[in-house]
Amino acid sequence: MESQIKSNDNEIDVSVVMPCLNEEEMIGICIEKTKKAFKDHDIKGEIIVSDNGSKDRSVEIALNSGARVVHQPLRGYGNAYMKGIESAKGKYVVMGDADNTYDFSEIHKFIEPLKKGADMVMGSRLKGKIHKGAMPFLHRYIGNPVLSGILELMFKAKVSDAHCGMRSFRREVFDKLCLKTPGMEFASEMIIKAAKARLKIEDIPITYYPREGESKLRTFKDGWRHLRFMLLLSPEYLFILPGIIMLLFGLTSLIALIGGPIAILNHKFDLHMMILSSFFTISGLQVLSLGLFTQIYSHNLFASDNKLVTFFIKCFTLEKGIYSGLFFLMVGFLFCVKVLYNYLHAITGDSIYYNARFAVFGVTMMIMGLQLIFSSFYVSFLNLKKEHEDFNYMS
């Protein structure tokens, strides 16, 4: 269902999209500010209110104020925006919340950089002016800076306020990004995919005002949703980096302790540390394998240009993986044979832990061997479709 005022599509340069859920107190003000900005800056534009199931007079007020209303029955911040943006007819799209926390009289600031070649323009509350009571202390000094920093670290997205709700972009950018998330993660998904697509993003300072009425934001739940989404889209930091650290630490410690206890800063490390090292070694290899599975799946599905994955796929064969696994299995088996030999001949060495060290090392190597063999089969399974296509092409 869609309600709208009449407009000439050829005259629309800018579409301003506002998601709305029970905003009868502020929706009219936001629309009037936008209309005034259109007039003051000679902008040929339209205002789209994407209603997300309002039970108050929001839709009525929006229509009476001259906005076009589209209805999105599926709840969620992202769902509301996607419906509104899909309905946009302008060359440029400006998005902002309908609670009057953002100043829609500033929309011209979001259009000029786009006309000069930018693909996306991000508002920055942290660089601009935040009125008293507009942003909670935790959001301003911890939540937003930390999440924006993590976003920059993981995805090289150089924006100072990644979760600012007011931003603009070229209409074709929306189609290119293929945004999917229905909830608050929509804001993060847009920046992450824009950064991965190497789009030109500009940062501009804006003014942020206190919200009238109860906020719909949930500090910790929404913050966790953003962080969780960023981690899921960054297997390098979720799997591969932790896996490499655990594997290197565990394997190094295992090899160092196989010959006997080590004293560091007057602390003796022996069998107990070796068992812990075994845990880190096995877990690290498993986590690293999951990271590689994720990267290979992403590479094959989305044709990503990750150089490490491309190199791995080029060099990897099932046979190499099996041979590597068999090597570790054989090393582990030989150590276990030595333990059995020492037991049968009552060889205890210099300590009661002498044979236990060999047993821990041997069992760890054998588990790593099995992991490598079965992981190699799984990698081959992930590449099966690609290899089949390559075979058909060569045939």
mmCIF file of C-alpha atoms in Angstrom:
data_model
loop_
_atom_site.group_PDB
_atom_site.id
_atom_site.type_symbol
_atom_site.label_atom_id
_atom_site.label_comp_id
_atom_site.label_asym_id
_atom_site.label_seq_id
_atom_site.Cartn_x
_atom_site.Cartn_y
_atom_site.Cartn_z
ATOM 1 C CA MET A 1 0.000 0.000 0.000
ATOM 2 C CA GLU A 2 1.313 3.450 -0.877
ATOM 3 C CA SER A 3 -0.053 6.968 -0.486
ATOM 4 C CA GLN A 4 1.560 9.862 -2.241
ATOM 5 C CA ILE A 5 1.139 13.372 -3.528
ATOM 6 C CA LYS A 6 1.438 14.045 -7.245
ATOM 7 C CA SER A 7 4.874 14.974 -8.534
ATOM 8 C CA ASN A 8 6.776 15.189 -11.769
ATOM 9 C CA ASP A 9 9.451 12.491 -11.604
ATOM 10 C CA ASN A 10 11.660 14.388 -14.067
ATOM 11 C CA GLU A 11 11.860 17.339 -11.704
ATOM 12 C CA ILE A 12 13.068 15.394 -8.664
ATOM 13 C CA ASP A 13 16.768 15.712 -7.861
ATOM 14 C CA VAL A 14 16.685 14.880 -4.143
ATOM 15 C CA SER A 15 14.629 12.361 -2.178
ATOM 16 C CA VAL A 16 14.542 12.829 1.596
ATOM 17 C CA VAL A 17 13.592 9.569 3.328
ATOM 18 C CA MET A 18 12.365 9.450 6.927
ATOM 19 C CA PRO A 19 11.483 6.207 8.742
ATOM 20 C CA CYS A 20 8.537 6.670 11.055
ATOM 21 C CA LEU A 21 7.025 4.781 13.967
ATOM 22 C CA ASN A 22 4.628 6.831 16.095
ATOM 23 C CA GLU A 23 6.275 10.221 15.576
ATOM 24 C CA GLU A 24 3.154 12.405 15.441
ATOM 25 C CA GLU A 25 4.766 15.090 17.626
ATOM 26 C CA MET A 26 7.800 15.655 15.396
ATOM 27 C CA ILE A 27 7.103 14.326 11.896
ATOM 28 C CA GLY A 28 5.358 17.527 10.820
ATOM 29 C CA ILE A 29 8.266 19.684 12.015
ATOM 30 C CA CYS A 30 10.789 17.561 10.118
ATOM 31 C CA ILE A 31 8.755 17.789 6.926
ATOM 32 C CA GLU A 32 8.327 21.571 7.200
ATOM 33 C CA LYS A 33 12.072 22.024 7.759
ATOM 34 C CA THR A 34 12.778 19.922 4.680
ATOM 35 C CA LYS A 35 10.292 21.866 2.533
ATOM 36 C CA LYS A 36 11.859 25.134 3.667
ATOM 37 C CA ALA A 37 15.326 23.805 2.797
ATOM 38 C CA PHE A 38 14.051 22.849 -0.670
ATOM 39 C CA LYS A 39 12.760 26.385 -1.164
ATOM 40 C CA ASP A 40 15.747 28.229 0.342
ATOM 41 C CA HIS A 41 18.328 26.297 -1.687
ATOM 42 C CA ASP A 42 16.306 25.803 -4.870
ATOM 43 C CA ILE A 43 16.244 22.023 -4.534
ATOM 44 C CA LYS A 44 13.799 20.013 -6.606
ATOM 45 C CA GLY A 45 12.946 17.288 -4.187
ATOM 46 C CA GLU A 46 10.444 14.949 -2.615
ATOM 47 C CA ILE A 47 9.834 13.843 0.953
ATOM 48 C CA ILE A 48 9.168 10.159 1.597
ATOM 49 C CA VAL A 49 7.913 8.978 4.963
ATOM 50 C CA SER A 50 8.340 5.223 5.373
ATOM 51 C CA ASP A 51 5.750 4.278 7.964
ATOM 52 C CA ASN A 52 6.607 1.203 10.001
ATOM 53 C CA GLY A 53 3.187 0.556 11.516
ATOM 54 C CA SER A 54 2.401 3.784 13.384
ATOM 55 C CA LYS A 55 -0.666 3.680 15.592
ATOM 56 C CA ASP A 56 -0.904 7.445 16.113
ATOM 57 C CA ARG A 57 -1.569 10.309 13.651
ATOM 58 C CA SER A 58 1.890 10.202 12.051
ATOM 59 C CA VAL A 59 0.652 9.119 8.601
ATOM 60 C CA GLU A 60 -2.161 11.658 8.582
ATOM 61 C CA ILE A 61 0.180 14.483 9.553
ATOM 62 C CA ALA A 62 2.762 13.442 6.975
ATOM 63 C CA LEU A 63 0.197 13.394 4.171
ATOM 64 C CA ASN A 64 -1.307 16.727 5.221
ATOM 65 C CA SER A 65 2.206 18.220 5.296
ATOM 66 C CA GLY A 66 2.814 17.229 1.666
ATOM 67 C CA ALA A 67 4.984 14.122 2.087
ATOM 68 C CA ARG A 68 4.663 10.902 0.148
ATOM 69 C CA VAL A 69 3.945 7.983 2.482
ATOM 70 C CA VAL A 70 4.948 4.382 1.848
ATOM 71 C CA HIS A 71 3.953 1.614 4.218
ATOM 72 C CA GLN A 72 6.347 -1.059 5.466
ATOM 73 C CA PRO A 73 4.530 -3.715 7.542
ATOM 74 C CA LEU A 74 7.781 -5.515 8.387
ATOM 75 C CA ARG A 75 9.115 -3.952 11.576
ATOM 76 C CA GLY A 76 12.692 -2.764 11.789
ATOM 77 C CA TYR A 77 14.860 0.290 11.213
ATOM 78 C CA GLY A 78 16.484 -1.264 8.150
ATOM 79 C CA ASN A 79 13.202 -2.514 6.707
ATOM 80 C CA ALA A 80 11.664 0.947 6.952
ATOM 81 C CA TYR A 81 14.620 2.599 5.248
ATOM 82 C CA MET A 82 14.860 0.013 2.466
ATOM 83 C CA LYS A 83 11.188 0.461 1.601
ATOM 84 C CA GLY A 84 11.515 4.241 1.559
ATOM 85 C CA ILE A 85 14.744 4.301 -0.471
ATOM 86 C CA GLU A 86 13.386 1.792 -2.987
ATOM 87 C CA SER A 87 10.511 4.222 -3.560
ATOM 88 C CA ALA A 88 12.826 7.225 -4.021
ATOM 89 C CA LYS A 89 12.790 8.919 -7.440
ATOM 90 C CA GLY A 90 15.588 11.416 -6.874
ATOM 91 C CA LYS A 91 19.146 11.225 -8.137
ATOM 92 C CA TYR A 92 20.358 11.810 -4.573
ATOM 93 C CA VAL A 93 18.909 10.373 -1.351
ATOM 94 C CA VAL A 94 19.128 11.994 2.086
ATOM 95 C CA MET A 95 18.083 9.878 5.048
ATOM 96 C CA GLY A 96 17.364 10.969 8.602
ATOM 97 C CA ASP A 97 15.195 10.067 11.578
ATOM 98 C CA ALA A 98 11.779 11.684 11.917
ATOM 99 C CA ASP A 99 12.194 12.591 15.601
ATOM 100 C CA ASN A 100 13.649 16.082 14.976
ATOM 101 C CA THR A 101 17.048 15.178 16.448
ATOM 102 C CA TYR A 102 18.588 15.965 13.048
ATOM 103 C CA ASP A 103 18.242 19.368 11.399
ATOM 104 C CA PHE A 104 16.663 18.848 7.993
ATOM 105 C CA SER A 105 17.289 22.487 7.146
ATOM 106 C CA GLU A 106 20.918 21.354 6.640
ATOM 107 C CA ILE A 107 20.176 18.905 3.821
ATOM 108 C CA HIS A 108 21.915 21.133 1.254
ATOM 109 C CA LYS A 109 25.200 20.309 3.027
ATOM 110 C CA PHE A 110 24.618 16.657 2.177
ATOM 111 C CA ILE A 111 23.961 17.337 -1.510
ATOM 112 C CA GLU A 112 26.907 19.526 -2.521
ATOM 113 C CA PRO A 113 29.633 16.865 -1.928
ATOM 114 C CA LEU A 114 27.600 14.377 -4.005
ATOM 115 C CA LYS A 115 27.449 16.846 -6.895
ATOM 116 C CA LYS A 116 31.241 17.199 -6.652
ATOM 117 C CA GLY A 117 31.891 13.477 -6.963
ATOM 118 C CA ALA A 118 31.366 11.889 -3.537
ATOM 119 C CA ASP A 119 29.386 8.648 -3.435
ATOM 120 C CA MET A 120 28.204 9.028 0.146
ATOM 121 C CA VAL A 121 28.137 11.797 2.751
ATOM 122 C CA MET A 122 28.118 10.982 6.461
ATOM 123 C CA GLY A 123 26.921 13.414 9.094
ATOM 124 C CA SER A 124 29.196 13.638 12.118
ATOM 125 C CA ARG A 125 27.624 14.608 15.408
ATOM 126 C CA LEU A 126 30.971 14.199 17.126
ATOM 127 C CA LYS A 127 32.600 16.788 14.866
ATOM 128 C CA GLY A 128 29.594 19.093 14.978
ATOM 129 C CA LYS A 129 27.462 20.428 17.824
ATOM 130 C CA ILE A 130 25.635 18.150 20.251
ATOM 131 C CA HIS A 131 23.065 20.020 22.320
ATOM 132 C CA LYS A 132 22.752 19.280 26.010
ATOM 133 C CA GLY A 133 20.776 16.101 26.656
ATOM 134 C CA ALA A 134 20.848 15.031 23.002
ATOM 135 C CA MET A 135 23.276 12.124 23.431
ATOM 136 C CA PRO A 136 23.883 10.057 26.593
ATOM 137 C CA PHE A 137 27.391 10.140 28.069
ATOM 138 C CA LEU A 138 28.033 6.461 27.267
ATOM 139 C CA HIS A 139 27.013 6.951 23.629
ATOM 140 C CA ARG A 140 29.067 10.111 23.130
ATOM 141 C CA TYR A 141 32.331 9.186 24.811
ATOM 142 C CA ILE A 142 32.384 5.382 24.686
ATOM 143 C CA GLY A 143 29.841 3.711 22.389
ATOM 144 C CA ASN A 144 30.061 5.772 19.206
ATOM 145 C CA PRO A 145 33.841 6.429 19.262
ATOM 146 C CA VAL A 146 34.637 2.773 20.060
ATOM 147 C CA LEU A 147 32.290 1.319 17.424
ATOM 148 C CA SER A 148 33.467 3.854 14.833
ATOM 149 C CA GLY A 149 37.087 2.977 15.685
ATOM 150 C CA ILE A 150 36.418 -0.749 15.325
ATOM 151 C CA LEU A 151 34.707 -0.093 12.001
ATOM 152 C CA GLU A 152 37.731 1.844 10.754
ATOM 153 C CA LEU A 153 40.152 -0.815 11.998
ATOM 154 C CA MET A 154 38.304 -3.725 10.433
ATOM 155 C CA PHE A 155 37.039 -2.188 7.215
ATOM 156 C CA LYS A 156 39.178 0.943 6.690
ATOM 157 C CA ALA A 157 36.030 3.079 6.805
ATOM 158 C CA LYS A 158 37.330 6.545 7.633
ATOM 159 C CA VAL A 159 34.258 8.082 9.241
ATOM 160 C CA SER A 160 34.181 9.778 12.629
ATOM 161 C CA ASP A 161 30.568 8.943 13.538
ATOM 162 C CA ALA A 162 29.694 5.671 11.814
ATOM 163 C CA HIS A 163 26.283 5.366 13.446
ATOM 164 C CA CYS A 164 24.973 8.822 12.705
ATOM 165 C CA GLY A 165 21.457 8.456 11.314
ATOM 166 C CA MET A 166 21.694 11.369 8.887
ATOM 167 C CA ARG A 167 23.567 10.647 5.688
ATOM 168 C CA SER A 168 23.198 10.922 1.909
ATOM 169 C CA PHE A 169 24.244 8.963 -1.166
ATOM 170 C CA ARG A 170 23.697 8.634 -4.864
ATOM 171 C CA ARG A 171 20.569 6.635 -5.687
ATOM 172 C CA GLU A 172 22.538 4.067 -7.721
ATOM 173 C CA VAL A 173 24.809 3.437 -4.721
ATOM 174 C CA PHE A 174 21.886 1.913 -2.848
ATOM 175 C CA ASP A 175 21.294 -0.615 -5.628
ATOM 176 C CA LYS A 176 25.010 -1.409 -5.814
ATOM 177 C CA LEU A 177 25.348 -2.120 -2.068
ATOM 178 C CA CYS A 178 22.464 -4.656 -1.923
ATOM 179 C CA LEU A 179 21.652 -3.893 1.717
ATOM 180 C CA LYS A 180 19.789 -6.663 3.570
ATOM 181 C CA THR A 181 19.704 -6.154 7.347
ATOM 182 C CA PRO A 182 16.240 -5.383 8.740
ATOM 183 C CA GLY A 183 17.227 -3.800 12.059
ATOM 184 C CA MET A 184 19.628 -1.267 13.527
ATOM 185 C CA GLU A 185 22.573 -3.038 11.856
ATOM 186 C CA PHE A 186 21.437 -1.365 8.628
ATOM 187 C CA ALA A 187 23.535 1.704 9.509
ATOM 188 C CA SER A 188 26.683 -0.403 9.962
ATOM 189 C CA GLU A 189 25.993 -2.547 6.890
ATOM 190 C CA MET A 190 25.791 0.534 4.680
ATOM 191 C CA ILE A 191 29.192 1.846 5.806
ATOM 192 C CA ILE A 192 30.882 -1.575 5.718
ATOM 193 C CA LYS A 193 29.710 -2.383 2.210
ATOM 194 C CA ALA A 194 30.524 1.142 1.009
ATOM 195 C CA ALA A 195 34.053 0.790 2.404
ATOM 196 C CA LYS A 196 34.475 -2.664 0.841
ATOM 197 C CA ALA A 197 33.279 -1.269 -2.497
ATOM 198 C CA ARG A 198 35.859 1.537 -2.104
ATOM 199 C CA LEU A 199 33.242 4.242 -2.464
ATOM 200 C CA LYS A 200 34.211 7.847 -1.838
ATOM 201 C CA ILE A 201 32.779 8.820 1.566
ATOM 202 C CA GLU A 202 32.890 12.345 2.988
ATOM 203 C CA ASP A 203 32.377 13.423 6.599
ATOM 204 C CA ILE A 204 30.566 16.677 7.464
ATOM 205 C CA PRO A 205 29.803 18.169 10.906
ATOM 206 C CA ILE A 206 26.126 18.472 11.834
ATOM 207 C CA THR A 207 23.994 19.646 14.733
ATOM 208 C CA TYR A 208 22.291 17.102 16.960
ATOM 209 C CA TYR A 209 19.272 17.986 19.105
ATOM 210 C CA PRO A 210 17.582 16.320 22.097
ATOM 211 C CA ARG A 211 14.718 13.986 21.292
ATOM 212 C CA GLU A 212 11.233 14.885 22.485
ATOM 213 C CA GLY A 213 9.602 11.875 24.109
ATOM 214 C CA GLU A 214 10.912 8.364 24.812
ATOM 215 C CA SER A 215 13.927 7.163 22.845
ATOM 216 C CA LYS A 216 13.635 3.934 20.854
ATOM 217 C CA LEU A 217 17.366 3.218 21.236
ATOM 218 C CA ARG A 218 18.508 0.450 23.607
ATOM 219 C CA THR A 219 22.093 1.237 24.566
ATOM 220 C CA PHE A 220 23.636 -2.163 25.198
ATOM 221 C CA LYS A 221 21.373 -4.310 23.002
ATOM 222 C CA ASP A 222 21.738 -2.055 19.944
ATOM 223 C CA GLY A 223 25.466 -1.609 20.576
ATOM 224 C CA TRP A 224 25.939 -5.373 20.709
ATOM 225 C CA ARG A 225 23.943 -5.816 17.501
ATOM 226 C CA HIS A 226 26.250 -3.392 15.677
ATOM 227 C CA LEU A 227 29.390 -5.043 17.081
ATOM 228 C CA ARG A 228 28.104 -8.556 16.343
ATOM 229 C CA PHE A 229 27.332 -7.598 12.760
ATOM 230 C CA MET A 230 30.797 -6.090 12.257
ATOM 231 C CA LEU A 231 32.452 -9.239 13.587
ATOM 232 C CA LEU A 232 30.348 -11.492 11.367
ATOM 233 C CA LEU A 233 31.446 -9.511 8.315
ATOM 234 C CA SER A 234 35.093 -9.591 9.363
ATOM 235 C CA PRO A 235 36.272 -13.219 9.694
ATOM 236 C CA GLU A 236 39.885 -11.980 9.755
ATOM 237 C CA TYR A 237 39.314 -10.501 13.210
ATOM 238 C CA LEU A 238 36.717 -12.997 14.424
ATOM 239 C CA PHE A 239 38.524 -16.190 13.363
ATOM 240 C CA ILE A 240 41.841 -15.878 11.569
ATOM 241 C CA LEU A 241 43.788 -13.469 13.796
ATOM 242 C CA PRO A 242 42.739 -15.132 17.101
ATOM 243 C CA GLY A 243 43.337 -18.558 15.527
ATOM 244 C CA ILE A 244 46.873 -17.675 14.423
ATOM 245 C CA ILE A 245 47.741 -16.208 17.840
ATOM 246 C CA MET A 246 46.419 -19.252 19.701
ATOM 247 C CA LEU A 247 48.091 -21.696 17.321
ATOM 248 C CA LEU A 248 51.502 -19.992 17.432
ATOM 249 C CA PHE A 249 51.429 -19.610 21.212
ATOM 250 C CA GLY A 250 50.316 -23.207 21.792
ATOM 251 C CA LEU A 251 52.663 -24.828 19.304
ATOM 252 C CA THR A 252 55.673 -22.798 20.440
ATOM 253 C CA SER A 253 55.015 -23.664 24.083
ATOM 254 C CA LEU A 254 54.521 -27.339 23.277
ATOM 255 C CA ILE A 255 57.824 -27.589 21.407
ATOM 256 C CA ALA A 256 59.666 -25.622 24.092
ATOM 257 C CA LEU A 257 58.373 -27.860 26.906
ATOM 258 C CA ILE A 258 58.835 -31.231 25.204
ATOM 259 C CA GLY A 259 62.419 -31.428 26.447
ATOM 260 C CA GLY A 260 61.596 -30.598 30.066
ATOM 261 C CA PRO A 261 60.423 -27.830 32.413
ATOM 262 C CA ILE A 262 61.301 -24.178 31.765
ATOM 263 C CA ALA A 263 61.800 -21.486 34.406
ATOM 264 C CA ILE A 264 60.744 -17.910 33.552
ATOM 265 C CA LEU A 265 61.041 -15.143 36.165
ATOM 266 C CA ASN A 266 61.386 -17.730 38.920
ATOM 267 C CA HIS A 267 58.243 -19.527 37.773
ATOM 268 C CA LYS A 268 58.487 -23.136 36.644
ATOM 269 C CA PHE A 269 56.425 -24.277 33.672
ATOM 270 C CA ASP A 270 56.008 -27.991 33.093
ATOM 271 C CA LEU A 271 53.294 -30.523 32.262
ATOM 272 C CA HIS A 272 50.393 -28.317 33.396
ATOM 273 C CA MET A 273 51.473 -25.582 30.990
ATOM 274 C CA MET A 274 51.964 -28.189 28.296
ATOM 275 C CA ILE A 275 48.357 -29.374 28.646
ATOM 276 C CA LEU A 276 47.186 -25.774 28.380
ATOM 277 C CA SER A 277 49.413 -25.315 25.313
ATOM 278 C CA SER A 278 47.817 -28.377 23.759
ATOM 279 C CA PHE A 279 44.404 -26.788 24.228
ATOM 280 C CA PHE A 280 45.571 -23.544 22.567
ATOM 281 C CA THR A 281 47.160 -25.447 19.679
ATOM 282 C CA ILE A 282 44.095 -27.559 18.897
ATOM 283 C CA SER A 283 41.642 -24.681 19.419
ATOM 284 C CA GLY A 284 43.788 -22.280 17.402
ATOM 285 C CA LEU A 285 43.928 -24.632 14.424
ATOM 286 C CA GLN A 286 40.167 -25.181 14.601
ATOM 287 C CA VAL A 287 39.373 -21.451 14.797
ATOM 288 C CA LEU A 288 41.832 -20.718 11.968
ATOM 289 C CA SER A 289 40.174 -23.422 9.856
ATOM 290 C CA LEU A 290 36.736 -21.876 10.452
ATOM 291 C CA GLY A 291 38.136 -18.523 9.339
ATOM 292 C CA LEU A 292 39.492 -20.022 6.132
ATOM 293 C CA PHE A 293 36.177 -21.797 5.460
ATOM 294 C CA THR A 294 34.334 -18.487 5.872
ATOM 295 C CA GLN A 295 36.753 -16.591 3.650
ATOM 296 C CA ILE A 296 36.679 -19.228 0.906
ATOM 297 C CA TYR A 297 32.869 -19.333 0.966
ATOM 298 C CA SER A 298 32.755 -15.540 0.719
ATOM 299 C CA HIS A 299 35.351 -15.575 -2.075
ATOM 300 C CA ASN A 300 33.400 -18.091 -4.141
ATOM 301 C CA LEU A 301 29.993 -16.545 -3.482
ATOM 302 C CA PHE A 302 30.810 -12.841 -3.742
ATOM 303 C CA ALA A 303 34.038 -12.948 -5.818
ATOM 304 C CA SER A 304 35.922 -11.046 -3.104
ATOM 305 C CA ASP A 305 39.432 -9.858 -3.867
ATOM 306 C CA ASN A 306 41.143 -11.039 -0.669
ATOM 307 C CA LYS A 307 44.756 -11.695 -1.746
ATOM 308 C CA LEU A 308 45.441 -14.187 1.059
ATOM 309 C CA VAL A 309 42.431 -16.306 0.128
ATOM 310 C CA THR A 310 43.252 -16.092 -3.581
ATOM 311 C CA PHE A 311 46.811 -17.263 -2.872
ATOM 312 C CA PHE A 312 45.598 -20.089 -0.621
ATOM 313 C CA ILE A 313 43.076 -21.356 -3.178
ATOM 314 C CA LYS A 314 45.715 -21.210 -5.903
ATOM 315 C CA CYS A 315 48.232 -23.244 -3.894
ATOM 316 C CA PHE A 316 45.878 -25.615 -2.097
ATOM 317 C CA THR A 317 45.050 -29.108 -3.280
ATOM 318 C CA LEU A 318 43.260 -31.891 -1.429
ATOM 319 C CA GLU A 319 46.341 -34.069 -1.762
ATOM 320 C CA LYS A 320 48.593 -31.442 -0.121
ATOM 321 C CA GLY A 321 46.136 -31.149 2.768
ATOM 322 C CA ILE A 322 45.985 -34.918 3.244
ATOM 323 C CA TYR A 323 49.784 -35.269 3.121
ATOM 324 C CA SER A 324 50.150 -32.486 5.715
ATOM 325 C CA GLY A 325 47.632 -34.193 7.972
ATOM 326 C CA LEU A 326 49.325 -37.563 7.576
ATOM 327 C CA PHE A 327 52.654 -35.970 8.478
ATOM 328 C CA PHE A 328 51.289 -34.668 11.792
ATOM 329 C CA LEU A 329 49.533 -37.987 12.401
ATOM 330 C CA MET A 330 52.781 -39.855 11.866
ATOM 331 C CA VAL A 331 54.765 -37.542 14.147
ATOM 332 C CA GLY A 332 52.149 -37.923 16.858
ATOM 333 C CA PHE A 333 51.992 -41.675 16.397
ATOM 334 C CA LEU A 334 55.777 -42.001 16.778
ATOM 335 C CA PHE A 335 55.683 -40.037 20.036
ATOM 336 C CA CYS A 336 52.892 -42.270 21.330
ATOM 337 C CA VAL A 337 54.919 -45.354 20.345
ATOM 338 C CA LYS A 338 57.840 -43.934 22.319
ATOM 339 C CA VAL A 339 55.592 -43.502 25.367
ATOM 340 C CA LEU A 340 54.475 -47.142 25.061
ATOM 341 C CA TYR A 341 58.079 -48.313 24.635
ATOM 342 C CA ASN A 342 59.224 -46.348 27.704
ATOM 343 C CA TYR A 343 56.316 -47.740 29.725
ATOM 344 C CA LEU A 344 57.085 -51.346 28.755
ATOM 345 C CA HIS A 345 60.770 -50.877 29.579
ATOM 346 C CA ALA A 346 60.139 -48.855 32.754
ATOM 347 C CA ILE A 347 61.955 -45.792 31.380
ATOM 348 C CA THR A 348 60.901 -42.777 33.432
ATOM 349 C CA GLY A 349 63.652 -40.295 32.589
ATOM 350 C CA ASP A 350 64.370 -37.389 34.926
ATOM 351 C CA SER A 351 60.823 -36.831 36.136
ATOM 352 C CA ILE A 352 57.445 -38.469 36.701
ATOM 353 C CA TYR A 353 56.226 -36.157 33.916
ATOM 354 C CA TYR A 354 58.802 -37.471 31.428
ATOM 355 C CA ASN A 355 56.467 -39.810 29.522
ATOM 356 C CA ALA A 356 53.431 -37.593 30.086
ATOM 357 C CA ARG A 357 55.120 -34.787 28.099
ATOM 358 C CA PHE A 358 55.618 -37.104 25.121
ATOM 359 C CA ALA A 359 52.031 -38.347 25.430
ATOM 360 C CA VAL A 360 50.565 -34.809 25.434
ATOM 361 C CA PHE A 361 52.707 -33.795 22.474
ATOM 362 C CA GLY A 362 51.905 -36.965 20.519
ATOM 363 C CA VAL A 363 48.165 -36.817 21.073
ATOM 364 C CA THR A 364 48.119 -33.111 20.122
ATOM 365 C CA MET A 365 49.954 -33.819 16.856
ATOM 366 C CA MET A 366 47.557 -36.662 16.011
ATOM 367 C CA ILE A 367 44.487 -34.473 16.635
ATOM 368 C CA MET A 368 46.017 -31.728 14.455
ATOM 369 C CA GLY A 369 46.620 -34.299 11.725
ATOM 370 C CA LEU A 370 42.991 -35.421 11.758
ATOM 371 C CA GLN A 371 41.821 -31.793 11.744
ATOM 372 C CA LEU A 372 43.983 -31.023 8.706
ATOM 373 C CA ILE A 373 42.773 -34.059 6.762
ATOM 374 C CA PHE A 374 39.063 -33.474 7.315
ATOM 375 C CA SER A 375 39.417 -29.699 6.924
ATOM 376 C CA SER A 376 41.085 -30.323 3.565
ATOM 377 C CA PHE A 377 38.106 -32.372 2.433
ATOM 378 C CA TYR A 378 35.774 -29.580 3.531
ATOM 379 C CA VAL A 379 37.802 -26.922 1.670
ATOM 380 C CA SER A 380 37.618 -29.116 -1.427
ATOM 381 C CA PHE A 381 33.868 -29.360 -0.939
ATOM 382 C CA LEU A 382 33.624 -25.547 -0.814
ATOM 383 C CA ASN A 383 35.620 -25.340 -4.038
ATOM 384 C CA LEU A 384 33.710 -28.172 -5.709
ATOM 385 C CA LYS A 385 31.326 -25.947 -7.669
ATOM 386 C CA LYS A 386 34.127 -23.674 -8.844
ATOM 387 C CA GLU A 387 36.296 -26.627 -9.873
ATOM 388 C CA HIS A 388 33.312 -28.147 -11.711
ATOM 389 C CA GLU A 389 32.762 -24.898 -13.625
ATOM 390 C CA ASP A 390 36.468 -24.694 -14.480
ATOM 391 C CA PHE A 391 36.398 -28.321 -15.705
ATOM 392 C CA ASN A 392 33.385 -27.640 -17.931
ATOM 393 C CA TYR A 393 35.098 -24.567 -19.315
ATOM 394 C CA MET A 394 38.277 -26.528 -20.109
ATOM 395 C CA SER A 395 36.252 -29.301 -21.702
#
